[in-house]
XYZ file of C-alpha atoms in Angstrom:
480
model
C 0.117 -0.196 -0.295
C 2.952 2.626 0.744
C 4.432 1.389 -2.458
C 1.067 2.352 -4.087
C 0.969 5.903 -2.178
C 4.207 6.553 -3.775
C 3.379 6.307 -7.230
C 0.015 8.093 -6.636
C 2.129 11.078 -5.291
C 4.427 10.837 -7.624
C 1.989 11.236 -10.595
C 0.164 13.934 -9.447
C 3.605 16.190 -8.504
C 4.438 15.319 -12.045
C 0.749 16.350 -13.630
C 0.686 19.061 -11.179
C 4.099 20.861 -12.740
C 2.848 19.758 -16.064
C -0.111 22.185 -15.747
C 2.176 24.845 -14.288
C 4.075 24.986 -17.264
C 1.451 25.482 -19.780
C 1.297 28.663 -20.937
C -2.176 31.070 -20.983
C -3.668 31.454 -24.152
C -4.833 35.816 -24.848
C -7.707 36.916 -23.465
C -9.582 38.640 -25.845
C -12.551 41.043 -25.494
C -15.125 41.981 -28.414
C -15.854 45.463 -28.050
C -17.333 45.705 -31.070
C -20.074 43.634 -30.495
C -20.366 45.025 -27.019
C -20.643 48.896 -27.898
C -22.743 48.119 -31.274
C -25.131 51.120 -31.562
C -28.814 50.930 -30.838
C -29.874 52.139 -34.192
C -28.974 52.589 -37.895
C -29.202 56.168 -38.141
C -28.961 58.413 -34.548
C -31.316 60.693 -35.427
C -33.969 58.080 -36.328
C -36.237 55.022 -33.832
C -36.635 51.572 -35.878
C -38.958 49.411 -34.685
C -37.429 45.906 -32.898
C -40.651 43.986 -34.503
C -40.313 44.986 -38.041
C -37.215 43.487 -40.162
C -37.723 42.503 -43.108
C -34.599 40.382 -42.782
C -36.546 37.648 -41.454
C -38.991 37.709 -44.517
C -38.661 34.474 -46.564
C -37.612 35.103 -50.202
C -40.348 33.765 -52.071
C -42.496 36.353 -50.087
C -40.531 39.168 -50.581
C -40.073 38.635 -54.260
C -43.064 38.772 -56.030
C -42.350 38.881 -59.748
C -43.002 35.120 -61.077
C -40.052 34.687 -63.488
C -37.668 36.171 -61.019
C -38.969 33.459 -58.193
C -38.647 30.558 -60.989
C -34.917 32.042 -61.900
C -34.196 31.940 -58.207
C -35.798 28.326 -57.951
C -32.891 27.159 -60.709
C -30.484 28.932 -59.715
C -30.563 26.726 -55.987
C -30.776 23.720 -57.817
C -28.040 24.173 -59.833
C -25.687 26.709 -59.159
C -22.195 25.000 -59.151
C -20.551 27.317 -55.987
C -23.720 26.509 -54.158
C -23.141 22.393 -54.629
C -19.436 23.703 -53.568
C -20.525 24.700 -50.393
C -22.780 21.418 -49.741
C -19.380 19.876 -50.175
C -17.575 21.429 -47.667
C -20.343 20.809 -45.024
C -20.297 17.520 -45.760
C -16.591 17.313 -45.028
C -16.824 19.286 -41.866
C -19.174 16.457 -40.997
C -16.498 14.211 -41.506
C -14.056 16.105 -39.241
C -16.244 15.803 -36.445
C -16.855 11.392 -36.435
C -13.322 11.413 -36.884
C -12.708 13.806 -33.421
C -15.345 11.814 -31.770
C -13.791 8.768 -32.714
C -10.858 9.644 -30.578
C -13.083 9.508 -27.347
C -13.677 5.985 -27.970
C -11.177 2.917 -27.675
C -9.736 1.506 -31.122
C -9.963 -2.059 -31.517
C -8.304 -4.084 -33.864
C -8.354 -7.676 -34.636
C -4.499 -9.181 -36.663
C -3.079 -12.833 -37.210
C 0.999 -12.659 -37.227
C 3.425 -15.487 -37.811
C 6.749 -15.550 -37.311
C 10.435 -17.369 -36.842
C 12.907 -16.989 -34.371
C 16.450 -18.481 -33.565
C 18.024 -17.538 -30.481
C 22.143 -18.151 -29.982
C 22.768 -21.648 -28.238
C 25.692 -19.788 -26.375
C 22.754 -16.966 -24.871
C 20.681 -17.371 -21.842
C 17.394 -17.167 -23.877
C 18.857 -20.354 -26.396
C 20.416 -21.981 -23.117
C 17.150 -22.204 -21.804
C 15.097 -23.501 -24.706
C 17.392 -25.950 -25.278
C 17.250 -27.510 -21.721
C 13.164 -26.900 -22.374
C 10.866 -29.965 -22.896
C 7.489 -28.873 -24.122
C 6.571 -32.304 -23.025
C 8.112 -35.285 -21.379
C 10.896 -36.561 -23.904
C 10.296 -33.194 -26.447
C 12.682 -30.745 -26.452
C 11.904 -27.040 -27.629
C 11.846 -26.808 -31.380
C 14.603 -24.755 -32.912
C 14.348 -22.458 -34.746
C 11.379 -21.231 -33.046
C 8.049 -20.495 -34.835
C 5.343 -17.943 -33.476
C 1.901 -17.601 -34.227
C -0.849 -15.356 -32.616
C -4.027 -14.475 -33.626
C -5.975 -12.033 -31.676
C -7.651 -8.013 -30.533
C -5.539 -5.316 -29.530
C -7.628 -2.348 -27.976
C -6.127 0.888 -27.703
C -7.378 3.997 -25.594
C -6.349 7.710 -24.935
C -8.132 8.832 -21.201
C -9.561 12.029 -21.950
C -8.627 13.222 -18.356
C -8.138 16.764 -19.771
C -10.471 17.491 -22.130
C -8.481 17.599 -24.788
C -10.369 15.269 -27.119
C -13.698 16.872 -26.218
C -12.001 20.504 -27.062
C -11.311 19.387 -30.391
C -14.277 17.743 -31.014
C -16.760 20.429 -30.032
C -14.101 22.771 -32.813
C -14.732 20.493 -35.231
C -18.668 21.013 -34.411
C -18.386 24.499 -34.489
C -16.887 24.370 -37.939
C -18.985 22.147 -39.184
C -21.753 24.696 -38.016
C -19.824 27.450 -39.284
C -20.067 25.650 -43.275
C -23.533 25.469 -42.651
C -24.107 29.316 -42.445
C -21.536 29.822 -44.762
C -23.637 27.714 -46.898
C -26.671 30.145 -46.029
C -24.633 33.070 -47.060
C -23.489 31.813 -50.029
C -27.971 31.379 -50.869
C -28.511 35.088 -49.987
C -25.779 36.454 -51.896
C -27.363 33.991 -54.739
C -30.499 35.453 -54.542
C -29.261 38.459 -54.668
C -27.524 38.262 -57.496
C -29.538 36.532 -59.257
C -32.165 39.600 -58.331
C -30.314 42.398 -59.341
C -29.195 40.748 -62.622
C -32.548 39.940 -63.768
C -33.589 43.905 -62.803
C -30.564 44.838 -65.255
C -31.694 42.522 -67.909
C -35.111 44.404 -67.615
C -33.511 47.785 -67.356
C -31.444 47.243 -71.101
C -34.498 45.842 -72.721
C -36.751 49.339 -71.615
C -33.411 51.497 -72.501
C -33.341 49.417 -76.009
C -36.775 50.031 -76.602
C -36.002 53.750 -76.387
C -33.043 53.840 -78.499
C -35.337 52.494 -81.162
C -38.046 55.092 -80.506
C -35.240 57.676 -80.712
C -33.935 55.783 -84.074
C -37.506 56.280 -85.861
C -37.424 59.883 -84.404
C -33.989 60.606 -85.862
C -35.219 58.653 -89.008
C -38.183 61.394 -89.213
C -35.742 64.578 -88.269
C -33.641 63.229 -91.474
C -36.561 63.338 -93.775
C -37.605 66.338 -93.048
C -33.788 68.177 -92.571
C -33.904 66.744 -96.805
C -37.100 67.952 -97.572
C -35.788 71.471 -96.264
C -32.630 71.232 -97.801
C -34.526 70.688 -101.229
C -36.793 73.838 -100.226
C -33.764 75.843 -99.773
C -34.778 76.287 -96.451
C -32.085 74.098 -94.942
C -28.346 73.251 -95.544
C -26.299 69.915 -96.876
C -25.119 70.306 -93.419
C -28.108 70.115 -91.527
C -28.642 66.777 -93.350
C -25.106 65.447 -92.706
C -25.461 65.553 -88.807
C -28.942 64.580 -88.401
C -27.101 60.968 -90.444
C -24.271 61.334 -88.065
C -26.566 61.154 -85.450
C -29.144 58.423 -86.847
C -26.097 56.076 -87.499
C -24.360 56.828 -84.047
C -27.913 55.837 -82.237
C -28.021 53.006 -84.690
C -24.626 51.818 -82.972
C -25.773 52.127 -79.710
C -28.587 49.516 -80.616
C -25.991 46.914 -81.194
C -24.167 47.897 -78.169
C -27.027 46.986 -75.615
C -28.089 44.792 -77.692
C -25.129 42.363 -76.923
C -25.285 43.466 -73.267
C -28.723 41.880 -73.259
C -26.905 38.889 -74.521
C -23.899 38.958 -71.970
C -26.556 39.580 -68.802
C -28.620 36.707 -70.349
C -26.223 34.621 -70.427
C -24.825 35.551 -66.598
C -28.313 34.816 -65.135
C -27.913 31.144 -67.252
C -24.435 30.726 -65.858
C -25.971 31.547 -61.883
C -29.181 28.664 -62.586
C -25.903 26.652 -63.842
C -27.531 25.711 -67.547
C -26.460 26.540 -71.094
C -27.690 29.797 -72.828
C -31.503 30.193 -73.133
C -33.901 32.935 -73.299
C -34.897 34.004 -70.349
C -38.507 34.500 -69.793
C -39.176 38.036 -68.479
C -41.886 40.847 -68.627
C -40.217 44.339 -69.756
C -43.551 46.226 -70.087
C -44.018 46.761 -66.143
C -40.881 47.114 -65.549
C -40.731 51.176 -65.113
C -43.921 51.115 -63.480
C -42.625 48.500 -60.501
C -43.333 49.588 -57.306
C -40.039 49.318 -54.441
C -41.006 47.543 -51.485
C -40.448 49.549 -48.356
C -37.711 47.740 -46.311
C -38.046 47.833 -42.786
C -34.536 47.502 -40.625
C -35.028 46.347 -37.690
C -32.249 47.401 -34.652
C -28.581 46.654 -35.442
C -28.272 44.080 -32.743
C -30.507 42.022 -34.582
C -28.115 41.469 -37.731
C -26.277 39.228 -34.928
C -28.815 36.726 -35.567
C -29.983 36.813 -39.188
C -27.020 37.401 -41.383
C -25.306 34.502 -41.701
C -22.040 35.683 -42.256
C -21.725 36.954 -39.316
C -22.863 33.849 -37.402
C -20.351 32.353 -39.679
C -17.628 34.469 -38.300
C -18.876 34.158 -34.487
C -18.713 29.971 -34.643
C -15.413 30.324 -36.329
C -14.393 32.111 -33.136
C -15.685 29.416 -30.755
C -13.757 26.812 -32.947
C -10.405 29.237 -32.763
C -10.717 29.653 -28.961
C -11.652 26.124 -28.772
C -8.531 25.133 -30.854
C -6.236 27.428 -28.442
C -7.391 24.827 -25.372
C -6.728 21.616 -26.828
C -3.259 23.167 -27.907
C -2.584 24.383 -24.230
C -3.741 21.114 -23.110
C -0.810 19.063 -25.306
C 1.648 20.238 -22.473
C -0.344 18.301 -20.169
C 0.785 14.213 -19.534
C -1.681 11.962 -21.355
C -3.044 8.966 -20.266
C -3.118 5.719 -22.434
C -4.343 2.497 -21.731
C -3.527 -1.042 -24.576
C -4.656 -4.128 -24.141
C -4.369 -7.680 -26.156
C -5.915 -10.293 -25.324
C -5.183 -13.937 -28.226
C -3.973 -17.206 -28.830
C -0.196 -17.508 -29.159
C 2.019 -20.548 -29.851
C 5.054 -21.964 -31.690
C 2.434 -24.345 -33.575
C -0.239 -23.923 -35.347
C -2.010 -27.009 -33.874
C -1.019 -25.814 -30.005
C -3.074 -22.705 -30.685
C -6.520 -24.331 -29.885
C -5.098 -26.114 -26.346
C -6.237 -23.750 -24.120
C -6.000 -22.140 -21.725
C -2.462 -22.801 -22.686
C -2.173 -20.713 -25.565
C -4.055 -17.726 -24.587
C -2.333 -14.455 -24.096
C -2.952 -11.184 -22.975
C -0.963 -7.445 -21.726
C -2.676 -5.070 -20.173
C -0.370 -1.383 -20.226
C -1.552 2.090 -18.192
C 1.076 4.829 -19.731
C 1.232 8.480 -18.523
C 3.437 10.395 -20.106
C 4.118 14.106 -20.827
C 6.826 16.580 -22.538
C 9.537 17.377 -20.764
C 12.190 19.061 -22.774
C 12.381 19.939 -26.555
C 8.993 21.421 -26.294
C 9.313 23.904 -29.508
C 6.981 22.093 -31.655
C 3.938 22.048 -29.366
C 5.066 25.714 -28.010
C 4.628 26.503 -31.988
C 1.579 24.931 -32.610
C 0.057 26.751 -29.349
C 1.398 30.069 -30.703
C -0.198 29.079 -33.859
C -3.735 28.495 -32.404
C -3.398 31.585 -30.482
C -2.207 33.856 -33.206
C -5.594 32.482 -35.115
C -7.748 32.947 -32.240
C -6.876 36.789 -32.768
C -7.514 36.781 -36.541
C -10.588 35.386 -36.219
C -11.851 37.758 -33.065
C -10.369 40.359 -36.039
C -12.413 38.922 -39.033
C -16.007 38.598 -36.315
C -15.245 42.475 -35.536
C -15.145 43.024 -39.279
C -18.047 41.300 -40.221
C -20.428 42.780 -37.725
C -18.914 46.478 -38.808
C -19.148 45.937 -42.544
C -22.371 44.695 -42.210
C -23.448 47.788 -39.646
C -22.359 49.997 -42.427
C -23.790 48.546 -45.174
C -26.706 49.005 -43.707
C -26.385 52.631 -42.886
C -25.403 53.178 -46.473
C -28.027 51.604 -48.542
C -30.511 53.313 -46.400
C -29.775 56.416 -47.498
C -29.217 55.570 -50.830
C -32.902 54.093 -50.328
C -33.545 58.214 -49.534
C -31.386 59.713 -52.385
C -32.333 57.355 -55.336
C -36.176 57.636 -54.392
C -35.608 61.713 -54.955
C -33.074 61.280 -57.802
C -36.259 59.446 -59.999
C -38.197 61.801 -58.680
C -36.422 64.731 -60.174
C -35.189 62.321 -63.725
C -39.186 61.964 -64.107
C -39.949 65.587 -63.769
C -36.658 66.185 -66.424
C -37.819 63.284 -68.777
C -41.352 64.593 -69.101
C -40.106 68.292 -69.513
C -37.770 67.425 -72.251
C -40.806 65.324 -74.128
C -42.582 68.680 -74.563
C -39.134 70.309 -75.332
C -38.889 68.091 -78.431
C -42.408 68.265 -79.834
C -41.949 72.182 -79.972
C -38.384 72.066 -81.575
C -39.889 69.974 -84.226
C -42.591 72.092 -84.959
C -40.516 74.892 -84.850
C -37.787 73.301 -87.050
C -40.456 72.652 -89.146
C -41.996 76.375 -89.457
C -38.130 77.318 -90.156
C -38.455 78.852 -86.994
C -35.585 76.482 -85.167
C -31.650 75.309 -86.614
C -31.750 71.849 -86.508
C -28.647 71.992 -83.783
C -31.409 73.021 -81.807
C -33.242 69.730 -82.528
C -30.573 67.587 -82.268
C -29.665 68.683 -78.504
C -33.197 68.769 -77.393
C -33.416 65.072 -78.928
C -30.348 64.179 -77.031
C -30.885 65.703 -73.648
C -34.281 63.829 -73.606
C -32.338 60.256 -74.929
C -29.935 60.665 -71.926
C -32.693 61.844 -69.679
C -34.925 58.190 -70.245
C -31.514 56.356 -70.071
C -31.047 57.621 -66.814
C -34.167 57.447 -65.316
C -34.355 53.605 -66.389
C -31.261 53.408 -64.429
C -32.229 54.907 -61.632
C -35.666 52.462 -61.195
C -32.828 50.026 -61.556
C -31.496 51.288 -58.996
C -34.013 51.890 -56.803
C -34.787 48.240 -56.927
C -31.224 46.750 -56.794
C -31.042 48.377 -53.925
C -33.857 47.112 -52.114
C -32.577 43.699 -52.973
C -28.998 45.009 -51.483
C -31.031 46.136 -48.041
C -32.862 43.157 -48.070
C -29.833 41.153 -48.246
C -27.431 42.845 -45.869
C -30.173 42.517 -43.337
C -29.630 38.443 -43.310
C -32.856 38.119 -45.764
C -32.542 35.286 -48.529
C -31.430 32.252 -46.852
C -34.716 31.196 -45.429
């Protein structure tokens, strides 16, 4: 009993000394998360009960053609498929870490032969030993064995459990990463869809402008014949008509590229994109409710992903720190062993077993363990900065987009007024030109200004709709 107590005391002292020498992880504080503002705009109060980020995307988007495109992209998009495989990889990582907590059991068969020197203690002993009366030990000596082997590291410091918990956190972060890819994918499909509708409407406008320029060219030729205009006016109208036709082909190319971009998001070869362009300019953007900034922590998948990666990094530091502690391993074997196969079935003589417990810890040359710990500690700090950056960027995104929504609405209203005024000025200029009371430059300038204003109005409508989609995604919407 005294010897047993001495062993216990020695083990306890060694474990205590080992734990005292283990370095401490850096203590990190999340100031960005703790100091997140109460509102996105300090001059306005937001309602915590109204948050568009929680609205399912099928309820947020009402255009059936757009909904069909989104559904196709969610089924076929390659980037999303790659992300799903990352989830499977992370799931396998959990199984691998969890398996270390249980004993490893294996079965084996073995055969060998050995000849000991005659003038050795082993050889001399074998020579004078009889297996049975009158039957000497064979020389050389064979060895045949079959049995089970088990090995188990006892998780006395929770190192293995920390590794498993870190793998679980990483797995959950990949799930949130998949949700973030979903949100981005839906945003990208919707933005490209609205850009395509804008190009369709711009093509209609340029085609109307070409007809207008064609009529103006005909009038200028008639006036030249009547000596009411010069050849210069005719050439100016011809040049403007050629420029407009060139612009038409540019827009057609942009439409083709935009359609293919949407098809790529849908994971399919080029095909026409079903859409209705006529109602584009009359589409009213949805009203978006932002809620309060703290809700971003629960709604945005990228923030939750960064938070889980930070948790995994902290657990990795703990696991790396406990590498400095002694490990307790138990190994055991149980089977049959004999120098001749026929003796394997003779029991209990052929039964062999072994049970060993080993407690071992690093004493000198810990550079590799220290390096692993320092790496894990640095990754923990890095994960904190990444988490803080994600929160800060999310807040700034919402703040910028809220301002953009208001300003783009005002911009759209003023562009509408400008377009109406220029449409009226075109009619007036054309009448004056027909009556030779205005020259061709006034007509051209009015037509160009009207064309530019209509193009910019269409772009403003596209920005209106896309900004609403962007703020919806920035609030954490799109993945539900």
